[in-house]
CSV table of C-alpha atoms and ligand atoms in Angstrom, one decimal:
chain,number,residue,atom,x,y,z
A,320,MET,CA,-45.7,73.9,75.0
A,321,ALA,CA,-45.4,75.1,71.5
A,322,LEU,CA,-45.7,78.6,70.0
A,323,THR,CA,-48.6,79.3,67.7
A,324,PHE,CA,-48.3,81.3,64.5
A,325,ASN,CA,-50.8,82.9,62.1
A,326,GLN,CA,-50.9,80.1,59.5
A,327,ASP,CA,-52.4,82.2,56.7
A,328,ARG,CA,-49.0,83.7,55.6
A,329,GLU,CA,-46.9,83.4,52.5
A,330,TYR,CA,-43.6,83.6,54.4
A,331,ASP,CA,-42.5,81.6,57.4
A,332,ILE,CA,-39.8,84.1,58.3
A,333,ILE,CA,-38.7,87.5,57.2
A,334,ALA,CA,-35.4,88.6,58.6
A,335,ILE,CA,-34.2,92.2,58.9
A,336,GLY,CA,-30.6,93.4,59.3
A,337,ARG,CA,-27.3,92.8,57.7
A,338,ALA,CA,-26.5,90.6,54.8
A,339,ALA,CA,-22.7,90.8,54.4
A,340,ILE,CA,-19.6,88.8,53.6
A,341,ASP,CA,-17.5,86.4,55.6
A,342,LEU,CA,-13.9,85.7,54.6
A,343,ASN,CA,-13.0,82.5,56.5
A,344,ALA,CA,-9.3,81.6,57.0
A,345,ASN,CA,-8.3,78.6,55.0
A,346,GLU,CA,-5.3,78.0,57.2
A,347,TYR,CA,-6.2,76.6,60.6
A,348,ASN,CA,-4.5,77.1,63.9
A,349,ARG,CA,-2.8,80.3,62.7
A,350,PRO,CA,-3.0,83.9,63.7
A,351,MET,CA,-4.6,86.3,61.2
A,352,GLU,CA,-1.2,87.9,60.5
A,353,GLU,CA,0.0,84.7,59.1
A,354,THR,CA,-3.2,83.7,57.3
A,355,MET,CA,-2.7,84.2,53.6
A,356,THR,CA,-6.0,82.8,52.0
A,357,PHE,CA,-9.6,83.1,52.8
A,358,THR,CA,-12.8,81.6,51.3
A,359,LYS,CA,-15.7,83.9,50.7
A,360,TYR,CA,-19.2,83.2,51.9
A,361,VAL,CA,-22.3,85.2,52.5
A,362,GLY,CA,-22.5,86.2,56.2
A,363,GLY,CA,-24.2,88.5,58.6
A,364,SER,CA,-26.2,86.9,61.4
A,365,PRO,CA,-29.7,87.5,60.1
A,366,ALA,CA,-28.7,86.5,56.6
A,367,ASN,CA,-27.2,83.3,58.0
A,368,ILE,CA,-30.4,82.6,59.9
A,369,ALA,CA,-32.5,83.2,56.7
A,370,ILE,CA,-30.2,80.9,54.7
A,371,GLY,CA,-30.3,78.2,57.4
A,372,SER,CA,-34.1,78.4,57.6
A,373,SER,CA,-34.5,78.2,53.8
A,374,LYS,CA,-32.2,75.1,53.7
A,375,LEU,CA,-34.5,73.5,56.3
A,376,GLY,CA,-37.5,74.2,53.9
A,377,LEU,CA,-39.0,77.3,55.4
A,378,LYS,CA,-40.1,80.1,53.1
A,379,ALA,CA,-37.8,83.0,53.9
A,380,GLY,CA,-37.6,86.7,52.9
A,381,PHE,CA,-35.1,89.4,53.8
A,382,ILE,CA,-35.1,93.1,54.4
A,383,GLY,CA,-31.8,94.9,54.2
A,384,LYS,CA,-29.4,97.2,52.3
A,385,ILE,CA,-26.3,96.0,50.4
A,386,SER,CA,-23.5,97.8,48.5
A,387,LYS,CA,-24.1,98.5,44.8
A,388,ASP,CA,-21.0,96.6,43.7
A,389,GLN,CA,-19.8,93.1,43.0
A,390,HIS,CA,-20.0,92.2,46.7
A,391,GLY,CA,-23.7,93.3,46.9
A,392,ASN,CA,-24.4,91.4,43.7
A,393,PHE,CA,-22.8,88.3,45.1
A,394,ILE,CA,-24.8,88.5,48.3
A,395,LYS,CA,-28.1,89.0,46.5
A,396,GLN,CA,-27.4,86.2,44.0
A,397,TYR,CA,-26.4,83.7,46.6
A,398,MET,CA,-29.5,84.4,48.7
A,399,GLU,CA,-31.7,84.0,45.7
A,400,GLU,CA,-30.0,80.7,44.8
A,401,LYS,CA,-30.8,79.5,48.4
A,402,GLY,CA,-34.5,80.2,47.8
A,403,ILE,CA,-34.8,83.5,49.8
A,404,ASP,CA,-37.0,86.2,48.5
A,405,THR,CA,-34.7,89.2,47.9
A,406,SER,CA,-37.3,91.6,46.6
A,407,HIS,CA,-36.9,93.8,49.7
A,408,ILE,CA,-33.1,93.9,49.7
A,409,VAL,CA,-32.2,97.3,48.4
A,410,TYR,CA,-28.9,98.6,47.0
A,411,ASP,CA,-27.2,101.6,48.7
A,412,THR,CA,-27.1,104.6,46.4
A,413,GLU,CA,-24.6,106.7,48.4
A,414,GLY,CA,-21.5,104.5,48.1
A,415,HIS,CA,-21.7,102.7,51.4
A,416,LYS,CA,-20.1,99.3,51.3
A,417,SER,CA,-21.2,95.9,52.5
A,418,GLY,CA,-19.5,94.7,55.7
A,419,LEU,CA,-16.7,92.2,55.7
A,420,THR,CA,-15.9,89.7,58.5
A,421,PHE,CA,-12.5,88.0,58.5
A,422,THR,CA,-12.2,85.0,60.7
A,423,GLU,CA,-9.2,83.7,62.6
A,424,ILE,CA,-8.9,80.1,63.8
A,425,LEU,CA,-6.1,80.0,66.4
A,426,SER,CA,-7.3,76.7,67.6
A,427,PRO,CA,-10.8,75.1,67.6
A,428,GLU,CA,-11.5,76.8,70.9
A,429,GLU,CA,-9.9,80.1,70.2
A,430,CYS,CA,-11.6,81.7,67.3
A,431,SER,CA,-12.2,85.4,66.7
A,432,ILE,CA,-13.7,87.6,64.1
A,433,LEU,CA,-12.4,90.9,62.7
A,434,MET,CA,-15.2,93.0,61.3
A,435,TYR,CA,-14.9,95.8,58.8
A,436,ARG,CA,-18.1,97.7,59.5
A,437,ASP,CA,-17.3,101.4,59.2
A,438,GLN,CA,-20.2,103.2,57.4
A,439,VAL,CA,-21.6,99.8,56.3
A,440,ALA,CA,-24.5,99.8,53.9
A,441,ASP,CA,-26.8,97.7,56.2
A,442,LEU,CA,-26.9,100.4,58.8
A,443,TYR,CA,-28.2,102.8,56.2
A,444,LEU,CA,-31.5,101.0,55.7
A,445,ASP,CA,-34.2,103.5,56.4
A,446,SER,CA,-37.8,103.2,57.5
A,447,THR,CA,-39.2,104.2,54.1
A,448,GLU,CA,-37.5,101.0,52.8
A,449,VAL,CA,-39.5,98.8,55.2
A,450,SER,CA,-42.9,97.8,53.8
A,451,GLU,CA,-45.9,96.9,56.0
A,452,ASP,CA,-47.4,95.0,53.1
A,453,TYR,CA,-44.4,92.8,53.0
A,454,ILE,CA,-44.0,92.2,56.8
A,455,LYS,CA,-47.7,91.3,57.1
A,456,LYS,CA,-47.1,88.3,54.8
A,457,ALA,CA,-44.9,86.7,57.4
A,458,LYS,CA,-45.4,84.4,60.4
A,459,ILE,CA,-42.1,85.6,62.0
A,460,LEU,CA,-40.1,88.9,61.8
A,461,LEU,CA,-36.6,88.0,62.9
A,462,VAL,CA,-34.8,91.0,64.2
A,463,SER,CA,-31.0,91.3,64.7
A,464,GLY,CA,-29.8,93.4,67.6
A,465,THR,CA,-26.9,94.8,65.6
A,466,ALA,CA,-29.3,96.5,63.3
A,467,LEU,CA,-30.3,98.8,66.2
A,468,ALA,CA,-26.8,100.1,66.6
A,469,GLN,CA,-27.2,103.2,64.5
A,470,SER,CA,-29.7,105.4,62.7
A,471,PRO,CA,-31.3,105.1,60.2
A,472,SER,CA,-31.2,101.3,60.5
A,473,ARG,CA,-32.4,101.6,64.1
A,474,GLU,CA,-35.6,103.4,63.1
A,475,ALA,CA,-36.1,101.1,60.2
A,476,VAL,CA,-36.1,98.1,62.6
A,477,LEU,CA,-38.4,99.8,65.1
A,478,GLN,CA,-40.8,100.5,62.2
A,479,ALA,CA,-40.6,96.9,61.2
A,480,VAL,CA,-41.4,95.8,64.8
A,481,GLN,CA,-44.4,98.1,64.9
A,482,TYR,CA,-45.7,96.7,61.6
A,483,ALA,CA,-45.2,93.2,62.9
A,484,LYS,CA,-47.1,93.8,66.1
A,485,LYS,CA,-49.9,95.5,64.2
A,486,ASN,CA,-50.3,92.5,61.9
A,487,ASP,CA,-50.0,89.5,64.2
A,488,VAL,CA,-46.5,88.7,63.1
A,489,LYS,CA,-44.4,87.1,65.9
A,490,VAL,CA,-41.3,89.2,66.7
A,491,ILE,CA,-38.3,87.1,67.4
A,492,PHE,CA,-35.3,89.1,68.6
A,493,GLU,CA,-31.8,87.6,68.2
A,494,LEU,CA,-29.6,89.7,70.5
A,495,ASP,CA,-26.7,89.2,68.1
A,496,HIS,CA,-24.4,91.7,69.9
A,497,ARG,CA,-21.4,92.9,68.0
A,498,PRO,CA,-19.7,95.7,70.0
A,499,TYR,CA,-18.2,97.5,67.0
A,500,THR,CA,-20.8,100.0,65.9
A,501,TRP,CA,-22.3,100.8,69.3
A,502,LYS,CA,-21.3,104.0,71.0
A,503,SER,CA,-21.8,103.1,74.7
A,504,ALA,CA,-23.0,100.4,77.0
A,505,GLU,CA,-25.9,102.5,78.2
A,506,GLU,CA,-27.1,103.2,74.6
A,507,THR,CA,-26.9,99.5,73.8
A,508,ALA,CA,-28.8,98.5,76.9
A,509,VAL,CA,-31.6,101.0,76.2
A,510,TYR,CA,-32.3,99.7,72.7
A,511,TYR,CA,-31.8,96.0,73.5
A,512,SER,CA,-34.3,96.3,76.4
A,513,LEU,CA,-36.8,98.3,74.3
A,514,VAL,CA,-37.0,95.7,71.6
A,515,ALA,CA,-36.7,92.7,73.9
A,516,GLU,CA,-39.7,93.9,75.9
A,517,LEU,CA,-41.7,94.2,72.6
A,518,SER,CA,-40.7,90.8,71.3
A,519,ASP,CA,-42.5,87.4,71.5
A,520,VAL,CA,-39.3,85.4,71.7
A,521,VAL,CA,-35.9,86.5,72.7
A,522,ILE,CA,-32.8,84.5,71.9
A,523,GLY,CA,-29.2,85.3,73.1
A,524,THR,CA,-26.2,84.1,75.0
A,525,ARG,CA,-25.8,84.9,78.7
A,526,ASP,CA,-23.2,87.5,77.8
A,527,GLU,CA,-25.6,89.2,75.5
A,528,TYR,CA,-28.3,89.4,78.2
A,529,ASP,CA,-25.6,91.0,80.4
A,530,VAL,CA,-25.2,93.6,77.7
A,531,MET,CA,-28.9,94.1,77.6
A,532,GLU,CA,-29.0,94.6,81.4
A,533,ASN,CA,-25.8,96.6,81.4
A,534,LEU,CA,-24.2,94.4,84.0
A,535,ASP,CA,-20.5,94.2,84.8
A,536,SER,CA,-20.5,90.6,85.8
A,537,GLU,CA,-22.6,87.5,84.8
A,538,GLY,CA,-26.3,88.0,85.5
A,539,ASP,CA,-28.9,85.6,86.7
A,540,ASN,CA,-31.2,83.9,84.2
A,541,GLU,CA,-34.1,83.9,86.6
A,542,LYS,CA,-33.9,87.7,87.0
A,543,THR,CA,-33.6,88.1,83.3
A,544,VAL,CA,-36.7,86.1,82.5
A,545,GLN,CA,-38.8,87.5,85.3
A,546,HIS,CA,-38.2,91.0,83.9
A,547,LEU,CA,-39.1,90.0,80.3
A,548,PHE,CA,-42.2,88.1,81.3
A,549,GLN,CA,-43.6,91.3,82.8
A,550,HIS,CA,-43.8,92.5,79.2
A,551,ASN,CA,-44.8,90.8,76.0
A,552,THR,CA,-42.4,87.9,75.9
A,553,GLU,CA,-43.7,84.3,75.5
A,554,LEU,CA,-40.4,82.5,75.4
A,555,VAL,CA,-36.8,83.4,76.5
A,556,VAL,CA,-33.8,81.3,75.2
A,557,ILE,CA,-30.5,81.8,77.0
A,558,LYS,CA,-27.5,80.0,75.5
A,559,HIS,CA,-24.4,79.0,77.5
A,560,GLY,CA,-22.1,77.9,74.7
A,561,VAL,CA,-20.9,74.3,75.0
A,562,ASP,CA,-22.7,74.0,78.3
A,563,GLY,CA,-26.0,74.1,76.5
A,564,SER,CA,-29.1,76.3,76.5
A,565,TYR,CA,-32.3,76.9,78.4
A,566,ALA,CA,-35.8,77.9,77.2
A,567,TYR,CA,-38.0,79.6,79.8
A,568,GLU,CA,-41.8,79.9,79.7
A,569,PRO,CA,-43.9,82.5,81.6
A,570,ASP,CA,-45.5,79.8,83.8
A,571,GLY,CA,-42.1,78.9,85.3
A,572,THR,CA,-41.3,75.9,83.1
A,573,VAL,CA,-37.7,75.6,82.2
A,574,HIS,CA,-36.4,73.3,79.4
A,575,ARG,CA,-32.7,72.5,79.1
A,576,GLY,CA,-31.0,71.7,75.8
A,577,GLN,CA,-27.7,69.8,75.9
A,578,ALA,CA,-25.0,70.7,73.4
A,579,TYR,CA,-24.0,67.8,71.1
A,580,LYS,CA,-20.2,67.4,71.4
A,581,THR,CA,-18.4,67.2,68.1
A,582,LYS,CA,-15.0,67.6,66.5
A,583,VAL,CA,-15.0,71.4,66.5
A,584,LEU,CA,-13.3,73.2,63.6
A,585,LYS,CA,-14.2,76.7,64.7
A,586,THR,CA,-16.8,78.2,67.1
A,587,PHE,CA,-18.4,80.9,65.0
A,588,GLY,CA,-21.6,80.0,63.2
A,589,ALA,CA,-23.0,78.3,66.3
A,590,GLY,CA,-25.5,81.0,67.2
A,591,ASP,CA,-26.9,81.5,63.7
A,592,SER,CA,-27.3,77.8,62.9
A,593,TYR,CA,-28.8,77.3,66.4
A,594,ALA,CA,-31.4,80.1,65.7
A,595,SER,CA,-32.4,78.9,62.3
A,596,ALA,CA,-33.1,75.3,63.4
A,597,PHE,CA,-34.7,76.4,66.6
A,598,LEU,CA,-37.1,78.6,64.6
A,599,TYR,CA,-37.7,75.9,62.1
A,600,ALA,CA,-38.9,73.6,64.9
A,601,LEU,CA,-41.1,76.3,66.4
A,602,VAL,CA,-42.7,77.1,63.0
A,603,THR,CA,-43.4,73.5,62.3
A,604,GLY,CA,-45.2,73.1,65.6
A,605,LYS,CA,-42.6,71.1,67.5
A,606,ASP,CA,-42.5,71.5,71.3
A,607,TYR,CA,-39.8,73.5,73.0
A,608,GLU,CA,-37.7,70.4,74.1
A,609,THR,CA,-37.5,69.4,70.5
A,610,ALA,CA,-36.7,72.9,69.3
A,611,LEU,CA,-33.8,73.0,71.7
A,612,LYS,CA,-32.5,69.7,70.3
A,613,PHE,CA,-32.8,71.0,66.8
A,614,GLY,CA,-30.9,74.2,67.6
A,615,SER,CA,-28.1,72.3,69.4
A,616,ALA,CA,-27.8,69.7,66.7
A,617,SER,CA,-27.7,72.3,63.9
A,618,ALA,CA,-25.0,74.2,65.8
A,619,SER,CA,-23.0,71.1,66.4
A,620,ILE,CA,-23.0,70.4,62.7
A,621,VAL,CA,-21.9,73.9,61.7
A,622,VAL,CA,-19.1,74.2,64.2
A,623,SER,CA,-17.5,71.1,62.6
A,624,LYS,CA,-17.5,72.8,59.2
A,625,HIS,CA,-15.7,75.7,57.6
A,626,SER,CA,-18.4,78.2,57.0
A,627,SER,CA,-21.5,79.6,58.7
A,628,SER,CA,-24.0,80.0,55.8
A,629,GLU,CA,-22.9,77.3,53.3
A,630,ALA,CA,-22.6,74.7,56.1
A,631,MET,CA,-26.2,75.0,57.3
A,632,PRO,CA,-27.6,71.5,57.7
A,633,THR,CA,-30.7,69.8,56.3
A,634,VAL,CA,-33.6,68.5,58.4
A,635,GLU,CA,-32.4,65.0,57.7
A,636,GLU,CA,-28.9,65.7,59.0
A,637,ILE,CA,-30.3,67.3,62.2
A,638,GLU,CA,-32.7,64.4,62.8
A,639,GLN,CA,-30.0,61.9,62.3
A,640,LEU,CA,-27.7,63.5,64.8
A,641,ILE,CA,-30.5,63.7,67.4
A,642,ARG,CA,-31.3,60.0,66.8
A,643,GLU,CA,-27.7,59.0,67.1
A,644,ARG,CA,-27.2,60.8,70.4
A,645,SER,CA,-30.5,59.9,72.1
B,1197,LIG,N1,-18.0,73.7,70.9
B,1197,LIG,C1,-19.3,73.4,70.7
B,1197,LIG,N2,-19.6,72.1,70.3
B,1197,LIG,C2,-20.9,71.7,70.1
B,1197,LIG,N3,-22.0,72.6,70.2
B,1197,LIG,C3,-21.7,73.9,70.5
B,1197,LIG,C4,-20.4,74.3,70.7
B,1197,LIG,N4,-20.4,75.7,71.0
B,1197,LIG,C5,-21.7,76.0,71.0
B,1197,LIG,N5,-22.5,75.0,70.6
B,1197,LIG,C6,-23.9,74.9,70.5
B,1197,LIG,O1,-24.3,76.2,69.9
B,1197,LIG,C7,-25.3,76.8,70.7
B,1197,LIG,C8,-25.0,78.3,70.6
B,1197,LIG,O2,-23.7,78.6,71.0
B,1197,LIG,P1,-23.3,79.9,71.8
B,1197,LIG,O3,-21.8,79.9,71.8
B,1197,LIG,O4,-24.0,79.9,73.1
B,1197,LIG,O5,-23.9,81.0,70.9
B,1197,LIG,P2,-23.2,82.1,70.0
B,1197,LIG,O6,-22.5,81.4,68.8
B,1197,LIG,O7,-24.3,83.0,69.5
B,1197,LIG,O8,-22.2,82.8,70.8
B,1197,LIG,C9,-25.0,76.3,72.1
B,1197,LIG,O9,-26.2,76.3,72.9
B,1197,LIG,C10,-24.6,74.8,71.8
B,1197,LIG,O10,-25.8,74.0,71.6
B,1198,LIG,O1,-22.7,88.0,61.9
B,1198,LIG,C1,-21.8,88.4,61.2
B,1198,LIG,O2,-21.7,89.5,60.6
B,1198,LIG,C2,-20.6,87.4,61.1
B,1198,LIG,C3,-21.1,86.0,60.7
B,1198,LIG,O3,-21.4,86.0,59.4
B,1198,LIG,C4,-20.1,85.0,61.0
B,1198,LIG,O4,-20.3,83.8,60.3
B,1198,LIG,C5,-20.2,84.7,62.5
B,1198,LIG,O5,-19.4,85.2,63.3
B,1198,LIG,C6,-21.3,83.8,62.9
B,1198,LIG,O6,-21.2,83.5,64.3
B,1198,LIG,P1,-22.4,83.3,65.2
B,1198,LIG,O7,-23.2,84.6,65.4
B,1198,LIG,O8,-21.8,82.8,66.5
B,1198,LIG,O9,-23.3,82.3,64.6
C-alpha cells in the first residue's frame, strides 16, 4: 500500500521542533575529554529531517524558535541555503540560547552525544507562534517528540497537531526521545501516547516505543501496533538499528526493511536520515517496501559520513545504493 496526501498543497512537509547546533568530534576513536576540535553543523532531529527532505527535492518549511545571536543566525541562514522556508522560525526575545550537541566517537559502534539543553530556545516556542494558515499549506506536519518535553513548546506542538488534523494535513510523529529535558518516565509516556494516538504515522526505535509504553524491558511490536491501530494511526514504523526496521499496516500486513551494511564512521544521524528518505518515498507515492529501502539506504550513507545534516544524500545516491545491493 501507499499513503495518500492532499496534493493541493504548497509544502510537502513542515517540521516543528528544534533547530540547533551539532559539534561533531574531528578526532575519531577518542573520548570527549581528549577531543580537541569539533566541526559545526546545523542539527536537531526535526531540522535534520527537514534538511534531508529538502535535499531530496521536497518543499520543506520549519516552525521553531532559535536564539537571537550568531548561532541562531547560522541555523537560519544554513536552512535557507538548503531551500527550507524559514518564515516561521522565530527568534527568542528573552535570552534563551539554541541547544548544542557535542558528539563523541569512541569507536564506530560506541558513539554518544552530550547535549547542552538547559533553558533552550526551542522549548520556548509558544502556541501563538504557530500559524494555522501556514500548517494548512502542508501535506505533512512532522512532529518531534522532544518538543513535547516542556511547556510552552508542548502546547505549541499540540496546537500544531490540532491545526493539522482540522486541515487534512497528515501528522507524522518521530518519537525522537532525548531523556534530558523530561522530568519523569510517566510524564513522557503520557505525552508520547497522546500524540502517537492522534498521528497518522508513527516512527521510532523499539527503545522509544518502550518509553512511550513506560516499559522496563523490551516490549512487543505486535502489542504496540495493536494499540495504535485502535486509534488514528495508518502506519507504524519500528526501527531495530542495524537489524533493520518494520512497517506495520492496520490490516496486519508487515513489511521488513533490511539495513544496508556499510563502513560505519559513527551511528548518530541514522534516525533522521532514515526519516527524511522514508517520508520522501511516501510523499512521492512509493509503496511501503520501497519507503523502507529508501530510509535504510539514506541511513547507511549518513552513518558512513561525519555529519547528520550536511551528509544527507540525494535521490540518485539512495537509488544507486539500493540498485547495487538488490
Ligand atoms: N550501523 C549501521 N549500518 C547501516 N545502517 C544502519 C546502522 N545503524 C542503523 N542503520 C539504519 O538506520 C536505521 C535507523 O537506525 P536506528 O539506530 O534504529 O535509529 P536511531 O538512529 O533513531 O536510533 C535502521 O533501521 C537501519 O536501516
Ligand atoms: O537531535 C539532535 O538534537 C542531535 C542531532 O542533531 C544529532 O545529529 C543526532 O544525534 C542525530 O542522531 P539521530 O537522531 O540518530 O539521527
